[in-house]
PDB file of C-alpha atoms in Angstrom:
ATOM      1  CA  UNK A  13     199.397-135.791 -75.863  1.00  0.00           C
ATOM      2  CA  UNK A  14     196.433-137.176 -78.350  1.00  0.00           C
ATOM      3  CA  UNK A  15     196.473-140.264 -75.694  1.00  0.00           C
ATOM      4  CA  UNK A  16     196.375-138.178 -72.898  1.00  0.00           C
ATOM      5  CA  UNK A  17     193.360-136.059 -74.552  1.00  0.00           C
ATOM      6  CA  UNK A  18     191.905-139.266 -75.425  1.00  0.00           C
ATOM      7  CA  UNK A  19     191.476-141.057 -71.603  1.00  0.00           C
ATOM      8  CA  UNK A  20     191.236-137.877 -69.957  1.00  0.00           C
ATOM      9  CA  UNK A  21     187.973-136.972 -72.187  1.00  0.00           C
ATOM     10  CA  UNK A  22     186.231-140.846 -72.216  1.00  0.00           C
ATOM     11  CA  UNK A  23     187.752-140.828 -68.321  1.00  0.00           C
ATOM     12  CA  UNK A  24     186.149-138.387 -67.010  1.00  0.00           C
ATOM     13  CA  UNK A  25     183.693-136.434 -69.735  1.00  0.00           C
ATOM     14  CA  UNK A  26     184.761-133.475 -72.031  1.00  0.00           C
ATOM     15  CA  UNK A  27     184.579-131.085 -68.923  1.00  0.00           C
ATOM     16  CA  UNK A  28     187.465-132.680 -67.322  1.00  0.00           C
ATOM     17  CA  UNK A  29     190.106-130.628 -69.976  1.00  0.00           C
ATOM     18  CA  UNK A  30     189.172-127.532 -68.559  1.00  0.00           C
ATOM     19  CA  UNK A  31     189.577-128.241 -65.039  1.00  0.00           C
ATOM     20  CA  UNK A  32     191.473-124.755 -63.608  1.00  0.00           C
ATOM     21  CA  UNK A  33     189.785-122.840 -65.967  1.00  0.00           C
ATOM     22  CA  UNK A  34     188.954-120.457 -63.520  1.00  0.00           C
ATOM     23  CA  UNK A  35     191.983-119.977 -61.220  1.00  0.00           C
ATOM     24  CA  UNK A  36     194.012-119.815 -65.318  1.00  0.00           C
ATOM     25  CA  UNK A  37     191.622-116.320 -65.892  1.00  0.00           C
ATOM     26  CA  UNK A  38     192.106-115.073 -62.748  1.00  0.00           C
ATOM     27  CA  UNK A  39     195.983-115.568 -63.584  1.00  0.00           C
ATOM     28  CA  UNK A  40     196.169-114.246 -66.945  1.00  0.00           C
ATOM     29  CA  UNK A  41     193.810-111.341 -65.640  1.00  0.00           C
ATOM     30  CA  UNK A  42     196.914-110.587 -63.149  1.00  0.00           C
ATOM     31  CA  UNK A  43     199.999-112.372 -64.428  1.00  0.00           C
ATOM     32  CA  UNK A  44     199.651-111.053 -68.045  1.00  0.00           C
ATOM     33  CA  UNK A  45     198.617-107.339 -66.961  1.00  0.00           C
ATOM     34  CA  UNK A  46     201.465-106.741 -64.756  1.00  0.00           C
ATOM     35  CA  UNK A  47     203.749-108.681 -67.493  1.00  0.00           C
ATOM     36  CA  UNK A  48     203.132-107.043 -70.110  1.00  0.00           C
ATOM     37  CA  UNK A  49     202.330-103.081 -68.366  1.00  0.00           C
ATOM     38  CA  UNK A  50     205.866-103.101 -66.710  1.00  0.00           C
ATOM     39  CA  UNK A  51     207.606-104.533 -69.359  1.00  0.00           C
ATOM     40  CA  UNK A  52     206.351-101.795 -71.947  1.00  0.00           C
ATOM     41  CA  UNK A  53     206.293 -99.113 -69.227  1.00  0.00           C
ATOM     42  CA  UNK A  54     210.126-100.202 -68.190  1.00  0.00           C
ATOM     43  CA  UNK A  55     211.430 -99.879 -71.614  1.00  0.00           C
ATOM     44  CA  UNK A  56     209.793 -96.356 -72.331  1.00  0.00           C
ATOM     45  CA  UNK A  57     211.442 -95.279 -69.358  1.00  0.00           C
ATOM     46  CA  UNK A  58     214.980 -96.426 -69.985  1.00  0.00           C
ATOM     47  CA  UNK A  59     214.662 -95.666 -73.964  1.00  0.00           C
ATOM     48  CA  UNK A  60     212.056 -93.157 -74.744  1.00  0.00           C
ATOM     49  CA  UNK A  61     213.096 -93.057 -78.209  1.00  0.00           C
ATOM     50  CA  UNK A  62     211.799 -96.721 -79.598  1.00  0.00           C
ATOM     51  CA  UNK A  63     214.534 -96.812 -82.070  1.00  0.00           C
ATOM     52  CA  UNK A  64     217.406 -96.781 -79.624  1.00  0.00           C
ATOM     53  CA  UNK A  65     216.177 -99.843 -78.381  1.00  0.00           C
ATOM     54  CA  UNK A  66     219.405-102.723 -77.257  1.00  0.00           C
ATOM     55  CA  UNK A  67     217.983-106.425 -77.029  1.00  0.00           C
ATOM     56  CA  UNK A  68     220.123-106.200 -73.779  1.00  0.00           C
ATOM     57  CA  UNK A  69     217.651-103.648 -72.638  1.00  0.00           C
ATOM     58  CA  UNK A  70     214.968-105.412 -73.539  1.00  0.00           C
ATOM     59  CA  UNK A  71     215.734-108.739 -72.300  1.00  0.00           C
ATOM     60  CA  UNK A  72     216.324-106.847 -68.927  1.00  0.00           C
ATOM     61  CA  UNK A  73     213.140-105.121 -68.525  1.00  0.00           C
ATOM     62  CA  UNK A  74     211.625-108.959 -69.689  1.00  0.00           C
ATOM     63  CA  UNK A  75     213.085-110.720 -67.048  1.00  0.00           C
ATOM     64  CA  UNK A  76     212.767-107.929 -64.202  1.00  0.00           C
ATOM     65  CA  UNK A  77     208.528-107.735 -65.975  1.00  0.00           C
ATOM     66  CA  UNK A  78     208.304-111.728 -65.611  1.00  0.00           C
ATOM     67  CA  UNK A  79     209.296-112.811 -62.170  1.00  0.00           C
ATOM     68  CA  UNK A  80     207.196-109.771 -60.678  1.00  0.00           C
ATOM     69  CA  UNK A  81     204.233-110.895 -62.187  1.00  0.00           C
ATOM     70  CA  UNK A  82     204.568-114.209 -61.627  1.00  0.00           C
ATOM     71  CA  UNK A  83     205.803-113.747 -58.184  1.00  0.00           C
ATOM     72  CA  UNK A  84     202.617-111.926 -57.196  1.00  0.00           C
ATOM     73  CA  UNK A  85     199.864-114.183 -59.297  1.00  0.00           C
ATOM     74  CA  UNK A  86     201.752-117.195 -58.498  1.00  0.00           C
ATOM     75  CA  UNK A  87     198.795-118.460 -55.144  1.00  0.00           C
ATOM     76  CA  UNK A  88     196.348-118.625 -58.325  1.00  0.00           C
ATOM     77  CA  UNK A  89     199.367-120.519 -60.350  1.00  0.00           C
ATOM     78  CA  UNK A  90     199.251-123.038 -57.471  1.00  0.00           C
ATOM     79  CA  UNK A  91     195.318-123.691 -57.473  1.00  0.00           C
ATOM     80  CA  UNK A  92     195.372-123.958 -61.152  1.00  0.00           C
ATOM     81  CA  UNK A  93     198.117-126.725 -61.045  1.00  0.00           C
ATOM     82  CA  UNK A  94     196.257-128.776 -58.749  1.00  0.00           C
ATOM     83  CA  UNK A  95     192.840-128.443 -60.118  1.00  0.00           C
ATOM     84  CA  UNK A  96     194.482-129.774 -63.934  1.00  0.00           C
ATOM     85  CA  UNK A  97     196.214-132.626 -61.524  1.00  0.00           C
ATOM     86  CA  UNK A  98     192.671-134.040 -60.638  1.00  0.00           C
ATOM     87  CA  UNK A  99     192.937-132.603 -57.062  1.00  0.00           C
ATOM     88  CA  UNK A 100     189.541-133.979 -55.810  1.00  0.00           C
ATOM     89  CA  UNK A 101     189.151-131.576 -52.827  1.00  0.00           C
ATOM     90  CA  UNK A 102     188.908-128.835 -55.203  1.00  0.00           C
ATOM     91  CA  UNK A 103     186.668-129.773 -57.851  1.00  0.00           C
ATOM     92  CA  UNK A 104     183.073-128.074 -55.992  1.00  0.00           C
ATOM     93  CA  UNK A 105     184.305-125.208 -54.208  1.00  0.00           C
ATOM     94  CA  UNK A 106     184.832-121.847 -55.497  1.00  0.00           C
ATOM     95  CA  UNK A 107     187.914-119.956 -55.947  1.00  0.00           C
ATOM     96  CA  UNK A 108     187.972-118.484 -52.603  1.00  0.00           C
ATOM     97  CA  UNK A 109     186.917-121.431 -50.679  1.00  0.00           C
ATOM     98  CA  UNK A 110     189.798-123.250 -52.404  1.00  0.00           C
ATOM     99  CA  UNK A 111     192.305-120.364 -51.567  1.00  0.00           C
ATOM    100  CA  UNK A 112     191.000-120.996 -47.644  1.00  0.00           C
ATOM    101  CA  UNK A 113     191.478-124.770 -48.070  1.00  0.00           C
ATOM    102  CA  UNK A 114     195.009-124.171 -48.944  1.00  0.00           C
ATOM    103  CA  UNK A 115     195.674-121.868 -46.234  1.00  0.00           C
ATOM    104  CA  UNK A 116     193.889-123.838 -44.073  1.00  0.00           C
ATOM    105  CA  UNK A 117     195.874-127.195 -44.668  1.00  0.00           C
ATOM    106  CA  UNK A 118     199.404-125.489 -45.394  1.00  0.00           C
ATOM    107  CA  UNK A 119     199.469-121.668 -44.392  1.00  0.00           C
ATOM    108  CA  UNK A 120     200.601-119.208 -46.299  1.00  0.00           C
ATOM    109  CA  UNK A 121     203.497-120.803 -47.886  1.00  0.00           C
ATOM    110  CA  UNK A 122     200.917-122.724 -49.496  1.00  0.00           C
ATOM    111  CA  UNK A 123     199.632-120.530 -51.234  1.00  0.00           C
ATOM    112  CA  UNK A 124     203.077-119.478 -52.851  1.00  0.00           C
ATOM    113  CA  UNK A 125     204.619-122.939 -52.905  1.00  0.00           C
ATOM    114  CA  UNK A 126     206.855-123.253 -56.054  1.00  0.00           C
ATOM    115  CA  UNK A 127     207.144-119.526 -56.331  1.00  0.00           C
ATOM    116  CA  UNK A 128     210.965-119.718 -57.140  1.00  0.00           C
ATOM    117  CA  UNK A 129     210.661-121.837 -60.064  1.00  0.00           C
ATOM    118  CA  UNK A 130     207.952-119.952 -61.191  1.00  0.00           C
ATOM    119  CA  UNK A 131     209.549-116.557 -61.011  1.00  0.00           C
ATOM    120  CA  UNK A 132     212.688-118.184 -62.713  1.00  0.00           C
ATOM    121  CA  UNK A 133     210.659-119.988 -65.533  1.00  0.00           C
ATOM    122  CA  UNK A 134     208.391-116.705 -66.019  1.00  0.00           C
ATOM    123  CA  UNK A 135     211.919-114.652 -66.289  1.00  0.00           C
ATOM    124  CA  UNK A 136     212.995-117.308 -68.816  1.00  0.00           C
ATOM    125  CA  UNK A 137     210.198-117.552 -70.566  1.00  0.00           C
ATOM    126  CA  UNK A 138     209.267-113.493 -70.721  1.00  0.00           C
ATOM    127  CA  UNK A 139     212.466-112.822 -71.083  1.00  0.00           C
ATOM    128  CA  UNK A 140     212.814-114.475 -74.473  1.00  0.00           C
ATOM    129  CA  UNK A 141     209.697-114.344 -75.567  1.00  0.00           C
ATOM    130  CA  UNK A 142     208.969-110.713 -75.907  1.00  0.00           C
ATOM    131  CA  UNK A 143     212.532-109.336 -76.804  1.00  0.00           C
ATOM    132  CA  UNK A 144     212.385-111.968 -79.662  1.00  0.00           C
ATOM    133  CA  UNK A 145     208.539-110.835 -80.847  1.00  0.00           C
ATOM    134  CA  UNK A 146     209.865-107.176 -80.776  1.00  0.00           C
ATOM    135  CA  UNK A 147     213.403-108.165 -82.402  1.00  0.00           C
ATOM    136  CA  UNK A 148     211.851-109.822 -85.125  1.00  0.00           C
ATOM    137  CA  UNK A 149     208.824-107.458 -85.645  1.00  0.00           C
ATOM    138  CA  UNK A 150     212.065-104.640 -86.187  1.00  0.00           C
ATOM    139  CA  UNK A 151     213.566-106.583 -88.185  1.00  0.00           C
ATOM    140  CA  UNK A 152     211.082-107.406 -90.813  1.00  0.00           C
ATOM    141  CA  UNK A 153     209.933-103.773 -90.824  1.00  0.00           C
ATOM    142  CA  UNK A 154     213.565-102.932 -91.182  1.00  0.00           C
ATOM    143  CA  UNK A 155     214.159-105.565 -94.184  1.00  0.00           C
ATOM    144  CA  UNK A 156     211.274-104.451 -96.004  1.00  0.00           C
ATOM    145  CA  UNK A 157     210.199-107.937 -95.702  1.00  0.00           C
ATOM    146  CA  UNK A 158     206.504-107.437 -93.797  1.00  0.00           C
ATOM    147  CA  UNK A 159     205.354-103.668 -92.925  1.00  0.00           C
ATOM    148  CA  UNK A 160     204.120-102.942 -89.493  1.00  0.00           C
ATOM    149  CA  UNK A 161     200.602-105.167 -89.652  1.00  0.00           C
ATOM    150  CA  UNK A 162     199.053-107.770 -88.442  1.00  0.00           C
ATOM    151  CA  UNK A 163     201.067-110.532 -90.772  1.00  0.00           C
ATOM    152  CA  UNK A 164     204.309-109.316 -89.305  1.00  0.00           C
ATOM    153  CA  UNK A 165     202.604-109.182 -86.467  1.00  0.00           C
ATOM    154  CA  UNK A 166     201.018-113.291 -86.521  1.00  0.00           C
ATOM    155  CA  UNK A 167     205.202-114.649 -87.497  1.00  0.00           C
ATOM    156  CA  UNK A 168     206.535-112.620 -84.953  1.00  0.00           C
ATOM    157  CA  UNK A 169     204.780-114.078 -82.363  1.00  0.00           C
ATOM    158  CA  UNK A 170     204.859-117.089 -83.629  1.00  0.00           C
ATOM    159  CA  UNK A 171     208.899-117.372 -83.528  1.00  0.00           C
ATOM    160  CA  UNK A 172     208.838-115.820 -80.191  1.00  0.00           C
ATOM    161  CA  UNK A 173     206.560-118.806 -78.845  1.00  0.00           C
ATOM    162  CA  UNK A 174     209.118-121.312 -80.546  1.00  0.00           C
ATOM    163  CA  UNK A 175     211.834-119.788 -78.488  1.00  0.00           C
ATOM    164  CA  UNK A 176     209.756-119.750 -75.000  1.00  0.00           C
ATOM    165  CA  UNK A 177     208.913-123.431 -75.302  1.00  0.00           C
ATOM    166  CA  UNK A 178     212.440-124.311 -75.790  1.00  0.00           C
ATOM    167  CA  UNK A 179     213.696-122.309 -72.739  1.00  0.00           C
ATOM    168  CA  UNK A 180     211.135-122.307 -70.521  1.00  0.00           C
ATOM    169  CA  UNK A 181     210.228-126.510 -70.610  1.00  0.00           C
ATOM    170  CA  UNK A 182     212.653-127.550 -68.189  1.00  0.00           C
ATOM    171  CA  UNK A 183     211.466-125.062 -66.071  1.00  0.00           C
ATOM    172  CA  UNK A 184     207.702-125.768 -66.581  1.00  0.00           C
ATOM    173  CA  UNK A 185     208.558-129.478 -65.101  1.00  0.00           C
ATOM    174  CA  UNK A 186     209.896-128.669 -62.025  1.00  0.00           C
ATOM    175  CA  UNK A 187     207.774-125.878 -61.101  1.00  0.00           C
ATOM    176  CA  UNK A 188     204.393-128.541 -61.628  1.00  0.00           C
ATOM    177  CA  UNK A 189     205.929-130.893 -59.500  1.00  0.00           C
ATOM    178  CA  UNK A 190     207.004-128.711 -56.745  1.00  0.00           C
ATOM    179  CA  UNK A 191     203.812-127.343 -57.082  1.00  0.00           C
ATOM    180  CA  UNK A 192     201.590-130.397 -57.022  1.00  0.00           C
ATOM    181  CA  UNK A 193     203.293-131.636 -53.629  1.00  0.00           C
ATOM    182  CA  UNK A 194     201.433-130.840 -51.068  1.00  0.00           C
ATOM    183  CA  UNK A 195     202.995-130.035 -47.213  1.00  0.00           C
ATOM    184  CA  UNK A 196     200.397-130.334 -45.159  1.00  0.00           C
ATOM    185  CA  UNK A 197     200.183-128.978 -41.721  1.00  0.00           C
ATOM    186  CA  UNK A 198     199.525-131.134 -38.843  1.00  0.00           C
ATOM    187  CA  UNK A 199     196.338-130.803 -35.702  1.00  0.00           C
ATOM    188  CA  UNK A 200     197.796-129.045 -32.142  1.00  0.00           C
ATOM    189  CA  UNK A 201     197.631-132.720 -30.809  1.00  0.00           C
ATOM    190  CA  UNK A 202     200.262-133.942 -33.445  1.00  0.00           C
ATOM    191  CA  UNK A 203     202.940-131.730 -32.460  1.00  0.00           C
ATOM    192  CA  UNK A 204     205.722-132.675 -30.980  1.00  0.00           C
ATOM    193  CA  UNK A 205     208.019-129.954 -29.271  1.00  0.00           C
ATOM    194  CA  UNK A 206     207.498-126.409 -30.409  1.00  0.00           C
ATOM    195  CA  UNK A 207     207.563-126.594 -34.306  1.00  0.00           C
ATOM    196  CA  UNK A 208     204.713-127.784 -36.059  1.00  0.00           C
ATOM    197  CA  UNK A 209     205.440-131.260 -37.665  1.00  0.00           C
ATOM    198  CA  UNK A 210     205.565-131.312 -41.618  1.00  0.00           C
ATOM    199  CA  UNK A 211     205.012-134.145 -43.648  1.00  0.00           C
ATOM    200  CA  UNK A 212     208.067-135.212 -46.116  1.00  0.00           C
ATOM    201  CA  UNK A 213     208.095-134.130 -49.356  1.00  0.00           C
ATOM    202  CA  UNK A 214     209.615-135.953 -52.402  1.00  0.00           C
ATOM    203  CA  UNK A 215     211.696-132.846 -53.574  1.00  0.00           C
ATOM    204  CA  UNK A 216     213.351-130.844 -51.291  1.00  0.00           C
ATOM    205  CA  UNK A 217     214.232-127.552 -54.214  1.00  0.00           C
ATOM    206  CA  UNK A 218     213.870-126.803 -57.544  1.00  0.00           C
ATOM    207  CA  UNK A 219     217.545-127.995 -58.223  1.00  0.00           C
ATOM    208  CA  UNK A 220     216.638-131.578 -56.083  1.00  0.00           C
ATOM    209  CA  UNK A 221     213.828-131.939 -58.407  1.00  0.00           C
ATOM    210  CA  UNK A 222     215.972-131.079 -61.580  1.00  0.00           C
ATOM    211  CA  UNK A 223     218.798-133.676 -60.725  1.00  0.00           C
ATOM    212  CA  UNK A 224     215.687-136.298 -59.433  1.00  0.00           C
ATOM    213  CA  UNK A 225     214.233-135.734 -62.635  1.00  0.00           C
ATOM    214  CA  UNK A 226     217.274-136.418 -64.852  1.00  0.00           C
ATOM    215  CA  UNK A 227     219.020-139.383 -63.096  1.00  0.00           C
ATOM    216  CA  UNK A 228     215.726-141.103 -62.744  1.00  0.00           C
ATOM    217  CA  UNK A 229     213.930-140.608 -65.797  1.00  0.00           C
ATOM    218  CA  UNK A 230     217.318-139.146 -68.364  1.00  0.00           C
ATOM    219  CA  UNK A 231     217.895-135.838 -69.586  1.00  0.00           C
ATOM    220  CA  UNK A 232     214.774-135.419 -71.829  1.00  0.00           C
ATOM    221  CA  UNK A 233     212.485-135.621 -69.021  1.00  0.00           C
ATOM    222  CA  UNK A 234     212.925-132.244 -68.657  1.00  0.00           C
ATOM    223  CA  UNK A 235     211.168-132.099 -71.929  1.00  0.00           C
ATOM    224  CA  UNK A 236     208.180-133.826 -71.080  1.00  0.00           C
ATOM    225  CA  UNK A 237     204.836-131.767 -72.836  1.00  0.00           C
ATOM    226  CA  UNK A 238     207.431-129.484 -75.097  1.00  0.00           C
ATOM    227  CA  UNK A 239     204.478-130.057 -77.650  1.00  0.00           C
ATOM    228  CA  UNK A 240     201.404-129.437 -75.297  1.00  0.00           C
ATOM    229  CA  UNK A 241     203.445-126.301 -74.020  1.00  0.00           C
ATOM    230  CA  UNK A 242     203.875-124.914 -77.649  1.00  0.00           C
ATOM    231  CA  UNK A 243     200.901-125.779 -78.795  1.00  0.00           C
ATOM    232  CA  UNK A 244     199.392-123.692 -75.849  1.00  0.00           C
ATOM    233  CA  UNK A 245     201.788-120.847 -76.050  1.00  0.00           C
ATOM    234  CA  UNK A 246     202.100-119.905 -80.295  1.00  0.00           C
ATOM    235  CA  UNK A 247     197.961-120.019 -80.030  1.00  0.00           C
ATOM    236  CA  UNK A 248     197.661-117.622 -76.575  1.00  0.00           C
ATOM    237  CA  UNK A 249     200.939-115.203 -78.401  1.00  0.00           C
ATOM    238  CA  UNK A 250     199.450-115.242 -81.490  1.00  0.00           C
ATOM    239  CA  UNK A 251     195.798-114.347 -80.223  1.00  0.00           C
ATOM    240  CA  UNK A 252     197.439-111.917 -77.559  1.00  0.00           C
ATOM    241  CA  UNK A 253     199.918-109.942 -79.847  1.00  0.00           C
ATOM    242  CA  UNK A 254     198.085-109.711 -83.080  1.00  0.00           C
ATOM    243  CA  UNK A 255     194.699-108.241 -80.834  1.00  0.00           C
ATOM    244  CA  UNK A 256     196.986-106.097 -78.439  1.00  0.00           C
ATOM    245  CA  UNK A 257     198.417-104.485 -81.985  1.00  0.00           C
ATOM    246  CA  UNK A 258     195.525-103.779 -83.444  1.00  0.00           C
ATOM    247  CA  UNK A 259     193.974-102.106 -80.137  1.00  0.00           C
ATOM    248  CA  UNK A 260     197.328 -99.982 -79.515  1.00  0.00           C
ATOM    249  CA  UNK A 261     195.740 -98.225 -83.007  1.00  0.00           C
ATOM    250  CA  UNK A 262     192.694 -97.134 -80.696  1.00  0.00           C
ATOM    251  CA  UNK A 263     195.178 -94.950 -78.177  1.00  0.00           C
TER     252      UNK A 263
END
């Protein structure tokens, strides 16, 4: 990761580390508000008491939360993805003009290529993360061991982004490299018969990619960036929960 920081930053100048900087907003600004609004609004309306609350529950209105929201940011996933892959193409044109070019070059499925692994690493991912920040938030409030504040508030999410690096890794490797394969679509003059012509792609699912990934590179390739992807998720839980707390006080 430090190597990677390293050549990427005396590569191509400090900027370079926050390629997709704009398409990531724009997907937090989406992903994260329908997360996060249907999960709470989902479990008030299956348990409006708060302390009949089942981690079955929970982890159900997670999941159902997670793949929804990703589902419907996932075209700004996809720009995001190739913008951090050094996608030259994309590097001067605004967020709509780099929507068109997608569309342009690859229709609409595009736009929402890799959605399945997203949706299934965002139900993983949500749906561990935020039953574990409320089970253990409970539970230290229940144990006397940390009252309902913003210390109980920084471990909880902390553990909770432990648990979503573990299960949502694997995950995270095959959605980027679905995602950064491009099908492109070929000119009127290039087709052949009535279907437009595709160009081949090195993975043909998520699963392909999964059993690619392991018999040519071993098991813990599916592991590749566990740190990065930690290090990125306790910081953004952290930041979100202990701040979304606190302003819950205000309503």
């Amino acid at each position: 990761m430090f190597h990677a920081l390293l050549k990427i930053s005396s590569e191509e100048g400090i900027r370079a580390l926050y390629f997709g900087i704009a398409p990531a907003v724009l997907r937090q600004a989406t992903y994260g508000t329908i997360k996060f609004g249907m999960y709470y609004s989902l479990k008030q309306a299956l348990v409006p008491n708060p302390g009949e609350e089942r981690l079955g529950i929970n982890v159900f209105c997670a999941v159902t939360a997670g793949v929804v929201a990703s589902a419907m940011a996932n075209p700004t996933d996809v720009l995001k993805v190739r913008l951090q892959s050094g996608h030259k193409e994309f590097k001067e044109k605004t967020l709509l003009q780099a929507f068109v070019s997608i569309y342009n070059q690859e229709g609409v499925q595009g736009l929402w290529r890799g959605v399945f692994p997203t949706a299934q690493r965002a139900g993983v991912i949500v749906g561990v993360e935020l039953p574990i920040y409320d089970l253990c938030k409970h539970y230290f409030i229940k144990m006397s061991i940390l009252p309902d504040n913003a210390s109980n508030h920084f471990l909880s999410s902390f553990i909770s982004s432990l648990g979503g690096a573990i299960a949502s890794t694997p995950l995270d490797v095959v959605r980027t490299r679905l995602m950064n394969q491009s099908r492109l679509k070929t000119t009127p003059a290039q087709v052949n018969g009535s279907g437009t012509v595709l160009t081949p792609r090195i993975y043909t699912s998520a699963l392909d990619c999964m059993l690619q990934t392991v018999k040519s590179e071993g098991p813990l390739a599916l592991y590749k960036g566990f740190i990065p992807t930690w290090l990125r998720l306790g910081p953004w839980n952290i930041i979100f929960f202990v701040t979304f707390e606190q302003l819950k006080k205000f309503y």
